[in-house]
CSV table of C-alpha atoms in Angstrom, one decimal:
chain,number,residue,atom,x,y,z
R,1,UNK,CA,-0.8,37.7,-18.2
R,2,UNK,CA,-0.7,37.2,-14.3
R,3,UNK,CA,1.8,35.7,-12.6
R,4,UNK,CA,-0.3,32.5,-12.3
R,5,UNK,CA,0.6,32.4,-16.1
R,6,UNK,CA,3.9,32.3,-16.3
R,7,UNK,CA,5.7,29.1,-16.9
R,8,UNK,CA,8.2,28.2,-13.9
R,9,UNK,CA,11.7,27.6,-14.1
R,10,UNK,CA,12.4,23.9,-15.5
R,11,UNK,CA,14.5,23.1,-12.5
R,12,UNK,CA,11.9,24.2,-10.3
R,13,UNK,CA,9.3,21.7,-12.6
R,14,UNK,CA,11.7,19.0,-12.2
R,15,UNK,CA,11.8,18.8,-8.4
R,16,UNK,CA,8.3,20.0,-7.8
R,17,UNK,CA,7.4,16.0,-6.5
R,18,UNK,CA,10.3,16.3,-4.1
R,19,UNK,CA,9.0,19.6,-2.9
R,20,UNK,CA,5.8,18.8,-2.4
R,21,UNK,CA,7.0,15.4,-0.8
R,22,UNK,CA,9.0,17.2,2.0
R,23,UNK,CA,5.9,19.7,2.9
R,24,UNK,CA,3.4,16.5,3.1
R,25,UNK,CA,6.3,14.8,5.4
R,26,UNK,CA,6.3,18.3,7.6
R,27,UNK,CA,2.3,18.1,7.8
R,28,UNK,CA,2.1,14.6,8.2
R,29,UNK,CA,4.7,14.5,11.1
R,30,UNK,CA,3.8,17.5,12.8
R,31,UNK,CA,0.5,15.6,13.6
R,32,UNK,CA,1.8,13.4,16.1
R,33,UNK,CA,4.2,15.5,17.6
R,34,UNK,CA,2.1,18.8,17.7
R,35,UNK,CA,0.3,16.5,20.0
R,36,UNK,CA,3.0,15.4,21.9
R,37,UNK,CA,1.3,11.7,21.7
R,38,UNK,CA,0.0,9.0,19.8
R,39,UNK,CA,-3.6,7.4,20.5
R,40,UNK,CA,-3.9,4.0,21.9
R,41,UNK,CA,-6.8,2.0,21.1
R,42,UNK,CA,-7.7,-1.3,21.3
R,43,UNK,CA,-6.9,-2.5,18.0
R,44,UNK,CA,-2.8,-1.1,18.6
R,45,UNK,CA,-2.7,-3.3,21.9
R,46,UNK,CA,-4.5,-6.7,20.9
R,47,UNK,CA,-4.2,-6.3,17.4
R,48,UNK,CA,-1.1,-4.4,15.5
R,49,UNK,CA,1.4,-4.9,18.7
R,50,UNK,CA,0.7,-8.6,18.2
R,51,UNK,CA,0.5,-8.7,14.5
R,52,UNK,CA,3.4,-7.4,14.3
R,53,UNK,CA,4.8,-9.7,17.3
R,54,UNK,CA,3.9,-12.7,15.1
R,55,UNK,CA,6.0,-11.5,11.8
R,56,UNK,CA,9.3,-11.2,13.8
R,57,UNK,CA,8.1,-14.8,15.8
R,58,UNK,CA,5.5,-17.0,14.4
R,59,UNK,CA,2.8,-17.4,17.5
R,60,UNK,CA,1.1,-20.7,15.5
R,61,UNK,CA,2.5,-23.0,17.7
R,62,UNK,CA,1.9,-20.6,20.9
R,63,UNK,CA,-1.5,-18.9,20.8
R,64,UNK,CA,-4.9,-20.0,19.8
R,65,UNK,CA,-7.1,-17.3,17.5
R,66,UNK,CA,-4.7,-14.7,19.7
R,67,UNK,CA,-6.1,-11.6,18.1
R,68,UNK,CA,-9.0,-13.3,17.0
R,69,UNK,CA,-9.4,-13.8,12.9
R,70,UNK,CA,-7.3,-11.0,12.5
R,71,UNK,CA,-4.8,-13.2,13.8
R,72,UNK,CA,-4.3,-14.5,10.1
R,73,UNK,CA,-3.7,-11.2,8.7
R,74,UNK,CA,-0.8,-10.6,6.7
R,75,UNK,CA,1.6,-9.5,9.4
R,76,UNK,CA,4.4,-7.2,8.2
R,77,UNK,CA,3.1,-3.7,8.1
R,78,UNK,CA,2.0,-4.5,11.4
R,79,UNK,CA,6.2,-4.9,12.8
R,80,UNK,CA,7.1,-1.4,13.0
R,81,UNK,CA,4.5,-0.8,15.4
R,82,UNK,CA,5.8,-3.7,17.2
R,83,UNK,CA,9.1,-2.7,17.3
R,84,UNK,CA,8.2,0.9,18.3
R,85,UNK,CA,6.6,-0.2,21.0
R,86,UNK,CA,8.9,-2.8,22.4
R,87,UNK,CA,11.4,-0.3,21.8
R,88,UNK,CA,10.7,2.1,24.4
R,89,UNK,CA,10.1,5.1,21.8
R,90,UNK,CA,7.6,7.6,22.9
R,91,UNK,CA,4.1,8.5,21.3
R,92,UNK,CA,5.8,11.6,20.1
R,93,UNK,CA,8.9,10.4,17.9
R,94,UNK,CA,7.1,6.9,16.9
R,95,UNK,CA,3.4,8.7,15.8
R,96,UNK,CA,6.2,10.8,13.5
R,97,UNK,CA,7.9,7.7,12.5
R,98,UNK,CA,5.4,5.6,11.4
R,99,UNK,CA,3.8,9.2,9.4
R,100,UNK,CA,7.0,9.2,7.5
R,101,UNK,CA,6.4,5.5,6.3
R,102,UNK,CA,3.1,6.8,4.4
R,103,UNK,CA,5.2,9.8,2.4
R,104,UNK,CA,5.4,7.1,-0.1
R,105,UNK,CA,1.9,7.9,-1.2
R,106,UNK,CA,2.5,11.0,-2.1
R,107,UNK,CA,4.0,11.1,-4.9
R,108,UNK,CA,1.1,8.5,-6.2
R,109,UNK,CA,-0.8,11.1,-5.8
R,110,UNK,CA,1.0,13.8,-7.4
R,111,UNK,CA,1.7,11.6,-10.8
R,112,UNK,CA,-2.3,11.2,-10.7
R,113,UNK,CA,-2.6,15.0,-10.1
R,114,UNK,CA,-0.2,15.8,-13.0
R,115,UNK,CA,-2.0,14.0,-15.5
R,116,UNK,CA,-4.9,16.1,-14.9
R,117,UNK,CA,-3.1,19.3,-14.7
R,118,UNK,CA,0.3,18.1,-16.8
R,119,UNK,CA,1.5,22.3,-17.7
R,120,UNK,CA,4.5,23.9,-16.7
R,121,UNK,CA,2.9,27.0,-15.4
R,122,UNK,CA,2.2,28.4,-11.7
R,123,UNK,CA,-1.1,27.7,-11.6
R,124,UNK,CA,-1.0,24.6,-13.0
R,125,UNK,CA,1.8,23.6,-9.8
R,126,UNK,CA,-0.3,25.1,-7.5
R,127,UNK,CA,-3.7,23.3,-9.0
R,128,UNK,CA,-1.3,19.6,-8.1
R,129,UNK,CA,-0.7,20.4,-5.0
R,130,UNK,CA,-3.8,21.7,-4.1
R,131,UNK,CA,-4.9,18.1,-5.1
R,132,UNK,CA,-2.7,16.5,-2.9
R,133,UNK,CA,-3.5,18.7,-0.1
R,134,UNK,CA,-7.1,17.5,-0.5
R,135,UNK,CA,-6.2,13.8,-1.7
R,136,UNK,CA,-5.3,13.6,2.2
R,137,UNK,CA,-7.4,16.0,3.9
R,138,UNK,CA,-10.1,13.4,4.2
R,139,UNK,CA,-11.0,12.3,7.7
R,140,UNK,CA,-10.3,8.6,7.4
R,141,UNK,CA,-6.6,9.2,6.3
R,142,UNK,CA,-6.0,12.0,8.4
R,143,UNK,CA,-7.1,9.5,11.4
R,144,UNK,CA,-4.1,7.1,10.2
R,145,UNK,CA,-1.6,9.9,11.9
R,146,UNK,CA,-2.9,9.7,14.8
R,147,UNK,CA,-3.3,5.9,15.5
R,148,UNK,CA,-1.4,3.2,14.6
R,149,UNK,CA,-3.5,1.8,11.9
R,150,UNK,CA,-1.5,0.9,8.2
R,151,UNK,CA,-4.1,1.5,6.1
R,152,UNK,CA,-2.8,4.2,4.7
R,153,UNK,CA,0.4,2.3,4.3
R,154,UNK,CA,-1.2,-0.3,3.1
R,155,UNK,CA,-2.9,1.8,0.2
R,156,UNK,CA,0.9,2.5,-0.9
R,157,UNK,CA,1.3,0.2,-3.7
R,158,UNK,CA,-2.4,0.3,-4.7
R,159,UNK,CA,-1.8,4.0,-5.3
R,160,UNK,CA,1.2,3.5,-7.6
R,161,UNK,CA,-0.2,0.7,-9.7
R,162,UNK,CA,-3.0,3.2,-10.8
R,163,UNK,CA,-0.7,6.0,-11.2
R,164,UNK,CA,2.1,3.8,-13.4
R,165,UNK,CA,-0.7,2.1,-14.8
R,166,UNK,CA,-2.6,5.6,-16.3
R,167,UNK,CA,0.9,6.9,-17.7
R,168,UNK,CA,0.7,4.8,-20.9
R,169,UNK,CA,-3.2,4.8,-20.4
R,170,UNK,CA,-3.5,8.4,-20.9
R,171,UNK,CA,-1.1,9.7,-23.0
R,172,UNK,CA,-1.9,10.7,-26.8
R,173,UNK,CA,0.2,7.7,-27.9
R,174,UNK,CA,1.6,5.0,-25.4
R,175,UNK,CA,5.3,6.0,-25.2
R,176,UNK,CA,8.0,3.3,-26.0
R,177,UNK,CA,8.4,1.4,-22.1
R,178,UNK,CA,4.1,1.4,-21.7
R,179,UNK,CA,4.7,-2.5,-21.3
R,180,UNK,CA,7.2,-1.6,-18.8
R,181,UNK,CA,4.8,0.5,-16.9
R,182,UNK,CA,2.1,-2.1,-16.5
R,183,UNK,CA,4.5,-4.3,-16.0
R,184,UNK,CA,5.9,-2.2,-12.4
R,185,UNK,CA,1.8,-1.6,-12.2
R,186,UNK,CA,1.2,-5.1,-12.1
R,187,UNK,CA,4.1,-5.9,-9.2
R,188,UNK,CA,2.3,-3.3,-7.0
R,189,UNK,CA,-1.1,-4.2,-7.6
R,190,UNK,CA,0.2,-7.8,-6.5
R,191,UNK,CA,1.9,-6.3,-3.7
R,192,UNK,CA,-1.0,-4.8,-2.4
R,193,UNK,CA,-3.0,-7.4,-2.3
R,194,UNK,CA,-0.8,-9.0,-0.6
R,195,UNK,CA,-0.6,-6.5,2.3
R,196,UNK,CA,-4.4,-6.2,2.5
R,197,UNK,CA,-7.0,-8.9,0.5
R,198,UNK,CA,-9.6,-6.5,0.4
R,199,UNK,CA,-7.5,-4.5,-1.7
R,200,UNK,CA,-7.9,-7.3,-4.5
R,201,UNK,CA,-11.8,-5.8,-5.6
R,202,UNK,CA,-9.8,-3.0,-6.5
R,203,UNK,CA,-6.7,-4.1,-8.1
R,204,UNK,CA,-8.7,-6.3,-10.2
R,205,UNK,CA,-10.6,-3.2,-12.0
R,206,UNK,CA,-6.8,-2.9,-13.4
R,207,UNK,CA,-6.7,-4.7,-16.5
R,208,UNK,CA,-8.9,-1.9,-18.0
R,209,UNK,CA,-6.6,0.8,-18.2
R,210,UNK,CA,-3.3,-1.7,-18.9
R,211,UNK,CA,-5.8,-2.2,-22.7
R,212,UNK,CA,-5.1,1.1,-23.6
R,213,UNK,CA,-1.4,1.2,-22.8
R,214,UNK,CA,-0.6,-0.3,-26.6
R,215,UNK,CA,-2.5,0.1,-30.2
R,216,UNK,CA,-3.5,-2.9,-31.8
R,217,UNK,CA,-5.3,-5.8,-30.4
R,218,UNK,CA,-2.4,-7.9,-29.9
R,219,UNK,CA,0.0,-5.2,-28.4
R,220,UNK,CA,-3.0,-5.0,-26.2
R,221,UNK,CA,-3.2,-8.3,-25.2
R,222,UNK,CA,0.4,-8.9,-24.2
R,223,UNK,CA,0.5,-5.8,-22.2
R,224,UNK,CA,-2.2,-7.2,-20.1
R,225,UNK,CA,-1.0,-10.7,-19.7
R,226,UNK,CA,1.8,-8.8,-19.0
R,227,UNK,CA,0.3,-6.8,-16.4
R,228,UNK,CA,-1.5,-9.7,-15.1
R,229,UNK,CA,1.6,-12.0,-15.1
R,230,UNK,CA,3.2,-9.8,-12.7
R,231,UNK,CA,0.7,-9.0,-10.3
R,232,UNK,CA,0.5,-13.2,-9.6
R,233,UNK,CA,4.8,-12.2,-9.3
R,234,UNK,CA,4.2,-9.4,-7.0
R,235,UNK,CA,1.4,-11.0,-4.7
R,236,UNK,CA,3.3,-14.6,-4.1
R,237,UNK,CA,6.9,-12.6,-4.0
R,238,UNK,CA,5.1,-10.4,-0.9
R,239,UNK,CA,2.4,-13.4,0.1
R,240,UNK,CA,4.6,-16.3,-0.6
R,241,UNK,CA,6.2,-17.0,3.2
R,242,UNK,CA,3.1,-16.3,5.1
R,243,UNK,CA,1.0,-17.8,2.9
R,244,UNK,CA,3.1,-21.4,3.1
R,245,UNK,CA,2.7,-20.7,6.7
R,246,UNK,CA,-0.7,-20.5,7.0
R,247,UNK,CA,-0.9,-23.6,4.5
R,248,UNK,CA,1.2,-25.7,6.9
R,249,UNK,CA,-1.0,-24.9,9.7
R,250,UNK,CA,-4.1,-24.6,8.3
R,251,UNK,CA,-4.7,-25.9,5.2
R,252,UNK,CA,-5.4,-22.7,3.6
R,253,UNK,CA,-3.0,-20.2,2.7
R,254,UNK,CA,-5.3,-17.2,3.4
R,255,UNK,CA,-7.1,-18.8,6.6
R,256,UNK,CA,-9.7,-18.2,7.8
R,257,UNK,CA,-11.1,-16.9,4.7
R,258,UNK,CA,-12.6,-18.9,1.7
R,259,UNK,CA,-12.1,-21.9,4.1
R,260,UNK,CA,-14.7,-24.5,2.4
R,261,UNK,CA,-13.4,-24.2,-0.8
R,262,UNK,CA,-9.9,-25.7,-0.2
R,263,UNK,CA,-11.8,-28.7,2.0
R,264,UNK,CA,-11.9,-30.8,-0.9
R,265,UNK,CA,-8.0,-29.9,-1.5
R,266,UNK,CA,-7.3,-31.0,1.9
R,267,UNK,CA,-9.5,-33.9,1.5
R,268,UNK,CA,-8.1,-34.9,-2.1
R,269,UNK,CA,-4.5,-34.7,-0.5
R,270,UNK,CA,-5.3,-36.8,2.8
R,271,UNK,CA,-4.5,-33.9,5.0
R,272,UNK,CA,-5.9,-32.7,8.3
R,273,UNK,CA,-5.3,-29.3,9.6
């Protein structure tokens, strides 16, 4: 038997997400401020400075299209950039701070990597984090440390609703809070819609695993209604503002998309944008 073999100490076990947590924070921080710098593109000065301008003061009644469509986009992720910038921090120390608001994912990441690899021995440890080393070595996501794009931050609750929603999914027998799980999937799936729309093609696929979180057809069915319910929660608890915003202005509470099919709404209430 090597030492590979050998089952770790159970309080290492216990903290092993924290660890790996703190070494993903190290690498994803050092990014930015190994560089000394964070990139500036066009997108961070006409489109996230002023996204994020708009969420801490509404623009409707100021600017025309001022970012263009993107204008519309849900706006929040978009405020610490703002406020970094306006701030006066530098590249250095805001690059790190806006890395630290993605750690989050991680240990997504590392509950999707346990399932796969759920023993307590060494190499089973170093198998998870090796996953989560190569969950964010990808190009794309490395990118995100270096500009001021959320879409990383925006995957956030995305990544937990598949990771709290494959618990129950993929254990022998669903344990005793599955409809508790789903139910927490559900609120982040809604949540990330919410940040990003285009994250709804995914979140949508989620129903399927929430099935197998119960035996029995009917255990089955509530745990999806279940699921389903609280993703509608989650999306107009985290939609809810802008989107009544958007309808007061527009007409159509995720402007300018899907535009033509709340005309005859508009035109059934006797309003104009």
């Amino acid at each position: 038997m090597t030492a590979l073999d050998q089952p770790l100490p159970s309080s290492l076990l216990r903290h092993e997400w924290l660890l790996v947590c703190i070494a993903a924070w190290l690498a994803f921080a050092s990014i930015p401020v190994t560089r000394g710098e964070i990139g500036i593109s066009w997108d961070m000065l006409n489109h996230h400075v002023y996204l994020g301008w708009t969420a801490e003061h509404a623009r409707f009644g100021h600017d025309l299209s001022g970012a263009g469509s993107q204008s519309y986009q849900f706006p929040y992720l978009y405020w610490p950039v703002y406020k970094l910038a306006t701030s006066g921090w530098s590249g250095q120390w805001a690059g790190a701070t806006l890395a630290t608001l993605c750690v989050p994912a991680v240990p997504a990441v590392w509950l999707l990597a346990r399932l796969c690899m759920p023993g307590p021995t060494a190499f089973d440890a170093v198998m998870r984090l090796l996953a989560v080393v190569l969950a964010f070595l990808s190009v794309v996501v490395l990118a995100a440390f270096d500009t001021t794009s959320n879409d990383l931050m925006a995957s956030i609750p995305l990544l937990w609703a598949l990771a709290l929603a494959l618990q129950p999914a993929s254990a022998a027998a669903p344990p005793a809070n599955a409809r508790t799980l789903v139910m927490l999937s559900g609120l982040c799936a809604g949540l990330s819609v919410a940040c990003k729309l285009s994250n709804g093609p995914l979140a949508i696929l989620l129903p399927a695993l929430w099935v197998f979180s119960a035996r029995g057809a009917r255990g089955r069915l509530v745990n999806v209604a279940v699921g389903c319910g609280a993703t509608a929660v989650g999306f107009m608890a985290a939609y809810g503002y802008w989107g009544a915003l958007l309808w007061h202005h527009f007409g159509n509470p995720v402007y300018p998309f899907y535009d033509e099919l709340f005309a005859p709404l508009r035109m059934r209430l006797g309003w104009t944008p």
